[in-house]
Amino acid sequence: MRILILGAAGMLGRKLAERLAHDGQLGGQSVDTLDLVDVITPAAPAGFKGEANCQAGDLSEPGTMAAMVRSRPDLIFHLAAIVSGEAEADLEKGYRINLDGTRLLLDAIRLEGEGKGWKPRVVFSSSLAVFGGSFPAVIPEEYVLTPQTSYGTQKLMGELLLADYARRGFLEGVGIRLPTICVRPGKPNRAASSFFSGIIREPLAGQEAILPVGEDVRHWMTSPRSAIGFLIHAATLDIALLGDRPNLSMPGLSVTVGEQIAALREVAGDRVAGLIRQERDPVIERIVAGWAQALDASRAEALGFTAEKHFTDIVWAHIEDELGGRIG
Amino acid sequence: MRILILGAAGMLGRKLAERLAHDGQLGGQSVDTLDLVDVITPAAPAGFKGEANCQAGDLSEPGTMAAMVRSRPDLIFHLAAIVSGEAEADLEKGYRINLDGTRLLLDAIRLEGEGKGWKPRVVFSSSLAVFGGSFPAVIPEEYVLTPQTSYGTQKLMGELLLADYARRGFLEGVGIRLPTICVRPGKPNRAASSFFSGIIREPLAGQEAILPVGEDVRHWMTSPRSAIGFLIHAATLDIALLGDRPNLSMPGLSVTVGEQIAALREVAGDRVAGLIRQERDPVIERIVAGWAQALDASRAEALGFTAEKHFTDIVWAHIEDELGGRIG
């Protein structure tokens, strides 16, 4: 099979390509070709036996998406996005990439496939930023979505487009609302959520980390490992089970920052946990205060999506996957 | 004050302009200028004392909206749309007018006003088509929106854009989800809901009407008179009361087609009611089967929006407003 990954140079895109290269198959079909696209040229995954086409492209340029889908991939992962902090700082860029980019992809699929028997599976990474405003402590599956950021608005508009184009038969759509990914490897990014990873990642690497919010802040998280599992599962599940709601809240773990720090201390000791320094940032505090703390993800759980149940498992996933299993 | 109406040649647009011309004021401010725009040149309302500028324009053409907002109206009614049946039949046209048109308007306002102290009120006519899929008999205020038509998808995307641009301070947004308008005057249109009006309007004019669905079909309706009342109220209410949810489900009346016919019989007699002929249309039946039957509109009611409580009142509103108070 042929698989296209948009946003392949991002953290999840790279890990997904590596997983597909490692497995060599998906749902029993061999992975023959990987088309990897991002705003910078993505790296080919090490050890991939098939053909990897790595390309740079601006997804919001007219024509880019048409060229991407001309080879008619069986499966498309659309992970490309401007993150929350940047989409809030640069309104036009956020709408251009997060809304127009998604729409151009879906329209390119429609125009390439309509009436010609090509109907790919499209897995779209949405976000819990679609929730916003006042909501209960645990947000029900059927709760109204009133995002309070431009990023959340754009992701929700992408979900709606995906659902409409799936309903009209142009594609098989699966939208997955990812929890905040923790622990993200690499450097801090411009997402307002960056510190949730930083306070685990930096201390484990022997570095100080800044905590810009209070320890009572509660949030919905999952590991990169689980997130890749969601993407793989979304690509292979029986599409008929989604009915008329192809967008799903993914399972996660509801933890406070204090519980994160306690888990880090339990796994890595006082010295490591002592590297976290609180330095409040009112802008980040205000953004984070509006975020979901816990979701009912029972639909996705019933469909077989799974995530960690304890934050120590999330810390260990980072140590195993990024640090070779060793602390300090 | 200066008021811009987009979609001013449509049924609601015309009635709104007539009402504003008749009242001569809105919320205590005199109405000095009406800018009336539609795809065909709208008529100036009779007897208007102020200046009426009537223009034809394609709202989805780049530049049209910028030209429209250059005069900085205090209030903008955005009523322009491709109706449900046509948006389903012509995907590209529906997205171009209903999504791009709305976005071009909001961006034109942003670019004209940002940092320059102009922040107009924008009243956006949304629709109960934003509801779809499985839902309870009475849809709660905080129920998830999963439209099952392209029209509903586009209206919901417009609501989300309006909310985001209002949140960012570019405008004062009020989105009102109109019930199906009944009795629409004039000719049948391409909305799948057209027959809800046709079965009252045509018999009252001595003509036969086709009923394409069963009498047990239940739907959420309001009169044109109430809909104009909603628009006027949305234009004048205290914007602070909307909080972070500027989109509101409007009140209406939940009636079955059978109850509509009984009310027509009560008001106009057996001969008139006998002019309805059932001729089922599976396409319309399938579309209508997915529509909301009743909503909880308590938020809007608490904000002072009001609608009819009995379908005979809706029949009488038509007779008074369109037929000079006389039957047959």
XYZ file of C-alpha atoms in Angstrom:
656
model
C 0.000 0.000 0.000
C 0.925 3.620 -0.486
C 0.753 6.049 2.444
C 0.965 9.847 2.393
C 1.929 11.698 5.573
C 1.391 15.468 5.628
C 3.369 17.021 8.443
C 5.937 14.236 8.248
C 8.765 16.339 9.693
C 6.835 17.004 12.894
C 7.239 14.932 16.024
C 4.258 12.668 15.403
C 4.918 12.483 11.647
C 8.474 11.263 12.190
C 7.471 8.712 14.783
C 4.631 7.495 12.595
C 6.896 7.058 9.564
C 9.414 5.215 11.743
C 6.705 2.930 13.091
C 5.370 2.166 9.592
C 8.919 1.550 8.317
C 9.630 -0.702 11.287
C 6.414 -2.706 10.971
C 6.629 -2.911 7.167
C 2.878 -3.521 7.106
C -0.360 -1.971 8.249
C -3.486 -3.987 8.924
C -1.940 -6.962 7.111
C -1.003 -5.012 3.950
C 2.638 -4.374 3.170
C 3.734 -0.736 3.210
C 5.382 -0.288 -0.188
C 5.592 3.487 -0.563
C 5.749 6.351 1.915
C 5.146 9.867 0.585
C 6.456 12.211 3.261
C 5.665 15.906 3.002
C 6.222 18.898 5.231
C 7.187 22.545 5.006
C 10.783 21.365 5.365
C 11.924 18.148 3.644
C 11.213 15.258 6.039
C 13.854 12.583 6.667
C 13.259 9.093 5.280
C 12.770 6.626 8.139
C 15.826 4.449 8.811
C 15.651 0.877 7.578
C 12.539 1.264 5.407
C 12.475 -1.516 2.783
C 10.049 0.280 0.447
C 10.223 3.535 -1.489
C 10.264 6.780 0.515
C 9.524 10.045 -1.291
C 10.493 12.988 0.888
C 9.308 16.396 -0.257
C 9.020 19.957 0.960
C 5.839 21.830 0.082
C 3.507 24.586 1.274
C 0.164 22.853 1.774
C -1.719 26.110 1.378
C -0.305 26.820 -2.095
C -2.829 26.031 -4.833
C -1.670 22.951 -6.692
C 0.471 21.419 -3.930
C -2.283 19.126 -2.696
C -3.350 18.138 -6.201
C 0.237 17.034 -6.903
C 0.347 15.119 -3.599
C -2.748 13.050 -4.291
C -2.055 12.367 -7.973
C -0.357 9.095 -7.020
C -3.578 8.063 -5.225
C -2.316 6.904 -1.848
C -4.513 4.358 -0.079
C -4.120 6.181 3.200
C -3.416 9.805 4.090
C -2.376 11.051 7.515
C -3.002 14.786 7.770
C -0.914 15.928 10.734
C 0.287 19.279 9.381
C -0.692 22.288 11.479
C 0.305 25.615 12.923
C 0.328 25.059 16.696
C -1.937 26.849 19.164
C 0.362 29.622 20.335
C 1.402 30.561 16.817
C -2.159 30.359 15.432
C -3.207 32.811 18.146
C -0.272 35.140 17.420
C -0.649 35.033 13.631
C -4.318 34.833 12.661
C -3.796 34.757 8.916
C -1.132 32.054 8.982
C -3.228 29.867 11.281
C -6.289 30.047 9.035
C -4.178 29.603 5.921
C -2.491 26.408 7.064
C -4.988 24.886 9.487
C -8.183 25.672 7.578
C -7.196 26.308 3.961
C -4.571 23.544 3.972
C -7.102 20.993 5.188
C -9.729 22.170 2.738
C -7.282 22.097 -0.180
C -6.382 18.512 0.727
C -9.999 17.388 0.896
C -10.861 19.172 -2.339
C -7.827 17.675 -4.090
C -9.028 14.217 -3.002
C -12.550 14.989 -4.212
C -11.359 16.203 -7.595
C -8.879 13.338 -8.061
C -11.191 10.573 -6.949
C -14.790 11.544 -7.640
C -16.392 9.028 -9.945
C -13.054 7.327 -10.541
C -13.179 4.734 -7.807
C -10.430 6.198 -5.609
C -11.589 6.824 -2.054
C -8.701 6.966 0.397
C -8.803 6.753 4.172
C -7.925 10.163 5.671
C -6.788 10.279 9.293
C -6.928 13.857 10.576
C -5.228 14.901 13.799
C -7.577 17.194 15.652
C -7.133 18.431 19.181
C -8.874 18.806 22.486
C -8.608 22.534 21.755
C -11.996 22.100 20.035
C -13.420 22.248 23.567
C -13.562 25.634 25.211
C -15.587 28.012 27.308
C -17.524 26.658 30.237
C -17.814 22.889 30.438
C -18.167 20.219 33.118
C -15.056 18.766 34.826
C -15.425 15.684 32.630
C -16.662 16.735 29.194
C -19.382 14.370 27.904
C -19.136 12.774 24.447
C -22.097 14.799 23.190
C -21.134 18.169 24.626
C -21.257 21.266 22.436
C -17.928 22.417 20.989
C -17.244 26.121 21.516
C -13.490 26.562 21.067
C -11.915 29.655 22.633
C -8.759 29.807 20.509
C -8.246 30.293 16.794
C -6.376 26.978 16.709
C -9.321 25.135 18.241
C -11.691 26.897 15.848
C -9.583 25.879 12.862
C -9.292 22.263 14.019
C -13.044 22.061 14.540
C -13.675 23.514 11.092
C -11.340 20.809 9.743
C -13.360 18.150 11.583
C -16.570 19.487 10.075
C -15.148 19.502 6.554
C -13.819 15.972 7.032
C -17.228 14.794 8.207
C -19.032 16.461 5.300
C -16.654 15.099 2.676
C -16.844 11.624 4.241
C -20.651 11.816 4.294
C -20.645 12.752 0.615
C -18.521 9.709 -0.169
C -15.282 11.354 -1.312
C -13.155 9.694 1.361
C -13.171 7.584 4.522
C -12.618 10.111 7.293
C -11.403 9.566 10.836
C -10.724 12.647 12.936
C -8.952 12.021 16.220
C -8.873 14.651 18.950
C -5.473 14.157 20.454
C -4.857 14.921 24.110
C -1.841 17.070 24.849
C 1.170 14.916 24.019
C 3.452 14.359 26.964
C 6.399 13.872 27.027
C 7.207 15.499 23.673
C 10.849 14.804 22.812
C 13.101 17.548 21.483
C 12.946 21.251 22.146
C 10.135 23.375 23.580
C 7.808 24.626 20.826
C 5.387 27.529 20.515
C 2.385 25.556 21.722
C 1.124 26.996 24.999
C 1.110 23.387 26.237
C 4.862 23.014 25.764
C 5.666 23.149 29.501
C 3.630 20.017 30.294
C 6.417 18.088 28.557
C 9.246 20.412 29.499
C 8.834 19.836 33.237
C 9.460 16.097 32.691
C 11.847 16.137 29.720
C 14.329 18.785 30.870
C 14.841 17.430 34.423
C 15.343 13.893 33.052
C 18.086 15.372 30.859
C 19.659 17.055 33.899
C 18.386 20.520 32.970
C 16.247 23.054 34.754
C 12.636 23.434 33.570
C 10.316 26.410 33.968
C 6.773 25.776 35.224
C 4.631 28.770 34.160
C 1.415 27.691 35.965
C 0.302 26.470 39.385
C 0.572 22.817 40.459
C -3.204 22.504 40.665
C -3.604 22.898 36.893
C -5.248 19.725 35.595
C -5.019 18.572 31.995
C -5.669 15.652 29.609
C -2.506 13.967 28.323
C -1.140 10.957 26.566
C 2.298 9.733 25.496
C 3.695 9.992 21.959
C 3.633 6.175 21.957
C -0.133 6.132 22.578
C -0.691 8.901 20.030
C 1.051 6.826 17.349
C -1.108 3.908 18.443
C -4.208 6.093 17.900
C -3.086 7.013 14.377
C -2.404 3.388 13.455
C -5.717 2.258 14.910
C -7.611 5.060 13.131
C -6.052 3.918 9.864
C -7.226 0.347 10.232
C -10.524 0.350 12.129
C -13.799 -0.646 10.482
C -15.051 2.673 9.116
C -18.696 1.600 9.330
C -18.435 1.685 13.140
C -18.091 5.479 13.099
C -21.604 6.045 11.773
C -22.309 9.718 11.074
C -19.718 10.998 13.580
C -16.235 10.415 12.225
C -14.544 12.673 14.788
C -13.542 11.028 18.044
C -12.197 12.259 21.383
C -9.152 10.134 22.135
C -8.581 8.564 25.541
C -6.011 10.118 27.810
C -5.050 10.625 31.405
C -6.383 13.461 33.556
C -3.554 14.650 35.821
C -2.540 17.785 37.654
C 0.873 19.346 37.266
C 1.467 18.382 40.898
C 0.720 14.737 40.050
C 3.094 14.963 37.082
C 5.861 16.183 39.381
C 5.096 13.497 41.979
C 5.323 10.799 39.279
C 8.620 12.225 38.067
C 9.903 12.150 41.667
C 8.705 8.550 42.077
C 10.490 7.434 38.901
C 13.633 9.600 38.976
C 14.064 10.869 42.529
C 14.167 14.199 44.385
C 17.225 15.593 42.626
C 15.589 15.334 39.185
C 12.198 16.605 40.375
C 14.023 19.499 42.082
C 15.086 20.880 38.712
C 11.594 22.327 38.146
C 11.391 26.035 38.898
C 8.043 27.817 39.059
C 7.912 31.134 37.216
C 4.331 32.077 36.469
C 3.402 33.434 33.054
C -0.034 35.112 33.083
C -0.493 34.680 29.312
C 0.045 30.917 29.471
C -1.958 30.662 32.688
C -4.907 32.355 31.023
C -4.764 30.117 27.924
C -4.366 26.920 29.926
C -7.183 27.849 32.322
C -9.626 27.448 29.427
C -8.509 23.941 28.498
C -10.253 20.649 29.033
C -9.268 18.806 32.194
C -10.833 15.456 31.399
C -13.018 13.980 28.673
C -15.414 11.135 28.363
C -13.682 9.173 25.591
C -15.858 6.097 25.857
C -16.728 6.034 22.155
C -13.073 5.779 21.194
C -12.374 3.296 23.994
C -15.206 1.083 22.746
C -13.624 1.262 19.285
C -10.335 -0.036 20.675
C -8.255 3.120 21.217
C -6.117 2.806 24.379
C -3.908 5.133 26.469
C -1.885 5.102 29.698
C -3.696 4.888 33.048
C -0.914 6.272 35.309
C 1.450 9.181 34.770
C 4.462 7.079 35.814
C 3.752 4.986 32.658
C 3.979 8.202 30.619
C 7.324 9.056 32.257
C 8.590 5.525 31.570
C 7.428 5.645 27.940
C 9.670 8.698 27.505
C 12.615 7.063 29.242
C 12.271 3.893 27.154
C 11.551 5.524 23.787
C 13.830 8.570 23.979
C 16.509 7.934 26.603
C 17.404 4.299 25.887
C 15.746 3.203 29.098
C 18.238 5.058 31.319
C 17.714 7.934 33.762
C 20.286 10.713 34.260
C -26.774 54.967 12.001
C -25.662 53.121 8.900
C -26.838 49.545 8.323
C -25.576 47.043 5.745
C -27.784 44.097 4.763
C -26.148 41.281 2.789
C -28.791 39.135 1.154
C -31.151 42.106 0.996
C -33.117 40.745 -1.978
C -34.064 37.587 -0.125
C -37.308 37.183 1.754
C -35.906 38.081 5.180
C -33.653 40.789 3.775
C -36.563 42.573 2.124
C -38.773 42.328 5.183
C -35.938 43.543 7.410
C -35.243 46.573 5.200
C -38.970 47.368 5.146
C -39.155 47.119 8.918
C -36.118 49.377 9.404
C -37.506 51.868 6.882
C -40.890 51.830 8.608
C -39.464 52.215 12.120
C -36.915 54.838 11.036
C -34.865 53.951 14.106
C -33.228 51.016 15.795
C -32.575 50.848 19.512
C -33.251 54.578 19.753
C -30.808 55.577 16.991
C -32.166 56.928 13.732
C -31.552 54.796 10.660
C -29.885 57.205 8.237
C -28.409 54.931 5.594
C -29.289 51.454 4.356
C -26.702 49.670 2.201
C -28.588 46.835 0.515
C -26.613 44.170 -1.321
C -27.473 40.901 -2.989
C -26.576 38.876 -6.051
C -29.368 40.779 -7.807
C -29.961 44.464 -7.091
C -32.312 44.703 -4.097
C -35.267 47.088 -4.126
C -35.167 50.144 -1.871
C -37.827 49.888 0.833
C -40.866 52.041 0.180
C -41.147 55.225 2.221
C -37.618 55.204 3.624
C -36.667 58.727 4.696
C -32.913 58.110 4.670
C -30.438 57.136 1.952
C -30.769 53.663 0.428
C -27.853 52.313 -1.611
C -28.958 49.234 -3.563
C -26.193 47.207 -5.162
C -25.640 43.880 -6.867
C -22.468 42.005 -5.986
C -20.965 38.526 -5.728
C -19.987 38.201 -2.065
C -17.432 35.535 -2.865
C -15.485 37.752 -5.277
C -12.317 39.105 -3.699
C -12.760 42.818 -3.148
C -16.557 42.906 -2.961
C -16.662 42.724 0.813
C -13.828 45.218 1.250
C -15.828 47.696 -0.841
C -18.972 46.980 1.185
C -17.387 47.724 4.552
C -15.368 50.760 3.477
C -18.229 53.019 4.577
C -18.000 51.438 8.054
C -21.613 50.559 8.803
C -22.512 50.426 12.484
C -24.470 47.228 11.965
C -24.227 44.419 9.413
C -26.884 41.790 8.828
C -25.360 38.820 6.992
C -28.343 36.926 5.576
C -26.864 35.903 2.222
C -26.731 32.157 1.603
C -27.160 29.317 -0.830
C -30.102 27.320 0.538
C -29.906 23.727 1.734
C -31.113 21.909 -1.369
C -28.843 23.857 -3.681
C -25.826 23.589 -1.358
C -26.295 19.821 -1.394
C -26.651 19.725 -5.191
C -23.720 22.052 -5.900
C -20.943 21.484 -3.382
C -18.563 24.100 -4.753
C -21.152 26.854 -4.953
C -22.365 26.147 -1.418
C -18.878 26.353 0.075
C -18.014 29.391 -2.033
C -20.993 31.481 -0.932
C -21.816 30.093 2.502
C -18.277 29.605 3.802
C -16.007 31.817 1.690
C -18.558 34.634 1.525
C -18.869 34.721 5.310
C -15.116 34.526 5.796
C -14.478 37.296 3.271
C -16.947 39.499 5.126
C -15.345 38.877 8.514
C -11.849 39.383 7.111
C -12.900 42.594 5.383
C -14.218 43.858 8.725
C -10.992 42.828 10.462
C -8.807 44.551 7.891
C -10.946 47.699 7.773
C -11.363 48.060 11.504
C -8.404 46.534 13.308
C -6.686 49.137 15.407
C -8.829 51.886 13.898
C -11.672 51.895 16.388
C -14.375 50.508 14.091
C -16.046 47.419 15.516
C -19.470 46.815 14.016
C -22.223 44.535 15.272
C -22.597 41.562 12.897
C -25.848 39.594 13.005
C -25.412 36.288 11.192
C -28.382 34.149 10.183
C -27.510 30.570 10.955
C -29.885 27.648 10.811
C -31.140 24.679 12.757
C -29.412 22.670 10.006
C -26.332 22.849 12.255
C -28.007 20.006 14.169
C -27.891 16.573 12.587
C -27.360 12.893 13.158
C -28.833 11.281 16.221
C -30.154 13.642 18.862
C -32.843 13.672 21.540
C -36.413 14.698 20.671
C -35.720 18.079 22.276
C -32.127 19.083 21.549
C -30.450 20.548 24.661
C -28.655 23.904 24.542
C -25.270 22.243 25.067
C -25.665 19.375 22.627
C -22.893 18.566 20.166
C -23.413 19.888 16.627
C -22.875 17.267 13.925
C -24.606 18.578 10.801
C -25.552 16.044 8.153
C -25.825 18.406 5.185
C -23.256 20.597 3.476
C -25.485 23.608 4.177
C -25.526 22.823 7.903
C -21.757 22.288 7.842
C -21.201 25.641 6.142
C -23.512 27.493 8.527
C -21.748 25.961 11.517
C -18.356 26.908 10.110
C -19.717 30.451 9.746
C -20.834 30.402 13.402
C -17.362 29.290 14.475
C -15.646 32.007 12.454
C -18.039 34.611 13.855
C -17.302 33.444 17.407
C -13.534 33.482 16.852
C -13.523 36.939 15.266
C -15.791 38.257 18.018
C -13.522 36.725 20.682
C -10.533 38.415 19.062
C -12.290 41.767 19.244
C -12.780 42.519 15.546
C -16.558 42.733 15.780
C -19.594 42.185 18.002
C -21.020 38.877 16.772
C -24.501 37.462 17.219
C -25.323 34.257 15.358
C -28.973 33.279 15.376
C -30.046 29.769 14.412
C -33.326 30.377 12.687
C -36.051 27.761 12.779
C -37.597 26.895 9.427
C -39.525 29.986 8.382
C -43.212 29.342 7.892
C -45.158 30.699 6.105
C -42.618 31.978 3.570
C -44.347 34.312 1.118
C -43.720 34.082 -2.605
C -42.782 31.068 -4.673
C -41.428 27.691 -3.555
C -37.621 27.728 -3.416
C -34.925 25.055 -3.587
C -34.732 24.550 0.158
C -35.879 21.047 1.056
C -38.052 22.734 3.690
C -40.040 24.649 1.092
C -43.179 22.485 1.439
C -43.681 23.410 5.126
C -44.738 26.826 3.837
C -46.250 25.637 0.575
C -48.957 23.561 2.272
C -50.248 26.691 4.026
C -49.496 29.397 1.456
C -50.834 27.751 -1.700
C -54.193 26.621 -0.234
C -54.753 30.090 1.277
C -54.252 31.440 -2.258
C -56.759 28.925 -3.617
C -54.112 26.695 -5.144
C -53.240 23.053 -4.711
C -50.125 22.245 -2.660
C -47.989 19.102 -2.746
C -47.041 17.486 0.556
C -43.947 15.319 -0.081
C -43.758 13.751 3.414
C -46.019 12.040 5.947
C -48.249 13.969 8.354
C -46.286 12.690 11.348
C -43.175 14.662 10.349
C -42.414 17.076 13.189
C -40.342 20.215 12.764
C -39.284 23.487 14.405
C -40.805 26.596 12.827
C -41.408 30.275 13.259
C -43.103 33.024 11.251
C -41.272 35.597 9.099
C -42.607 38.192 11.551
C -40.871 36.467 14.466
C -37.692 35.978 12.424
C -37.513 39.714 11.731
C -38.087 40.253 15.437
C -35.094 37.996 16.154
C -32.873 39.986 13.788
C -33.892 43.301 15.323
C -33.410 41.971 18.839
C -29.998 40.484 17.950
C -28.970 43.889 16.637
C -29.829 45.704 19.844
C -29.249 43.313 22.763
C -26.474 43.852 25.307
C -23.558 41.984 23.729
C -21.969 41.281 27.111
C -24.842 38.912 27.919
C -23.666 36.445 25.259
C -20.421 35.643 27.083
C -18.194 33.311 25.085
C -21.086 31.787 23.086
C -22.363 34.292 20.548
C -24.415 31.713 18.620
C -27.944 31.157 19.828
C -30.705 28.678 19.015
C -33.814 30.760 18.360
C -37.179 29.898 19.886
C -39.772 28.308 17.656
C -42.768 26.039 17.625
C -42.504 22.259 17.402
C -45.392 21.033 15.233
C -46.206 18.070 13.021
C -47.362 18.484 9.458
C -50.685 17.057 10.651
C -50.939 19.837 13.246
C -50.098 22.413 10.571
C -52.964 21.119 8.429
C -55.355 21.052 11.399
C -54.483 24.681 12.192
C -55.049 25.663 8.554
C -58.426 23.905 8.667
C -59.302 25.701 11.932
C -58.456 29.103 10.470
C -59.581 28.710 6.840
C -61.934 25.728 6.707
C -62.148 22.324 5.040
C -62.159 23.568 1.462
C -58.818 25.329 1.857
C -57.237 22.482 3.831
C -58.503 20.085 1.183
C -56.200 21.651 -1.408
C -53.219 19.743 0.049
C -52.315 16.633 -1.935
C -49.829 14.115 -0.590
C -47.229 12.936 -3.088
C -44.249 11.483 -1.313
C -40.754 12.373 -2.428
C -38.159 9.962 -0.992
C -35.301 12.457 -1.425
C -37.075 15.143 0.592
C -38.327 12.580 3.105
C -34.784 11.389 3.710
C -33.412 14.928 4.152
C -36.237 16.019 6.447
C -36.000 12.851 8.557
C -32.603 14.068 9.777
C -33.827 17.455 10.925
C -34.371 18.778 14.407
C -37.909 18.406 15.729
C -37.601 20.649 18.757
C -34.886 22.609 20.529
C -34.257 23.907 23.970
C -33.977 27.611 23.186
C -34.007 28.785 26.795
C -30.826 30.848 26.430
C -32.378 32.932 23.671
C -35.705 33.132 25.519
C -33.923 34.406 28.623
C -32.283 37.045 26.410
C -35.707 38.233 25.237
C -36.191 36.485 21.887
C -39.835 35.456 21.414
C -41.823 33.358 18.936
C -45.350 32.036 18.363
C -46.772 29.435 20.743
C -49.557 28.061 18.487
C -49.523 27.257 14.781
C -52.786 29.130 14.219
C -50.831 32.284 15.181
C -48.351 31.463 12.418
C -51.192 31.044 9.902
C -52.718 34.340 11.034
C -49.352 36.132 10.807
C -49.256 35.122 7.131
C -52.831 36.203 6.497
C -52.239 39.572 8.169
C -48.800 40.318 6.753
C -49.194 38.924 3.216
C -52.893 38.679 2.412
C -54.178 41.942 3.867
C -55.945 40.050 6.645
C -58.355 38.283 4.275
C -58.762 34.587 3.499
C -59.561 33.243 0.014
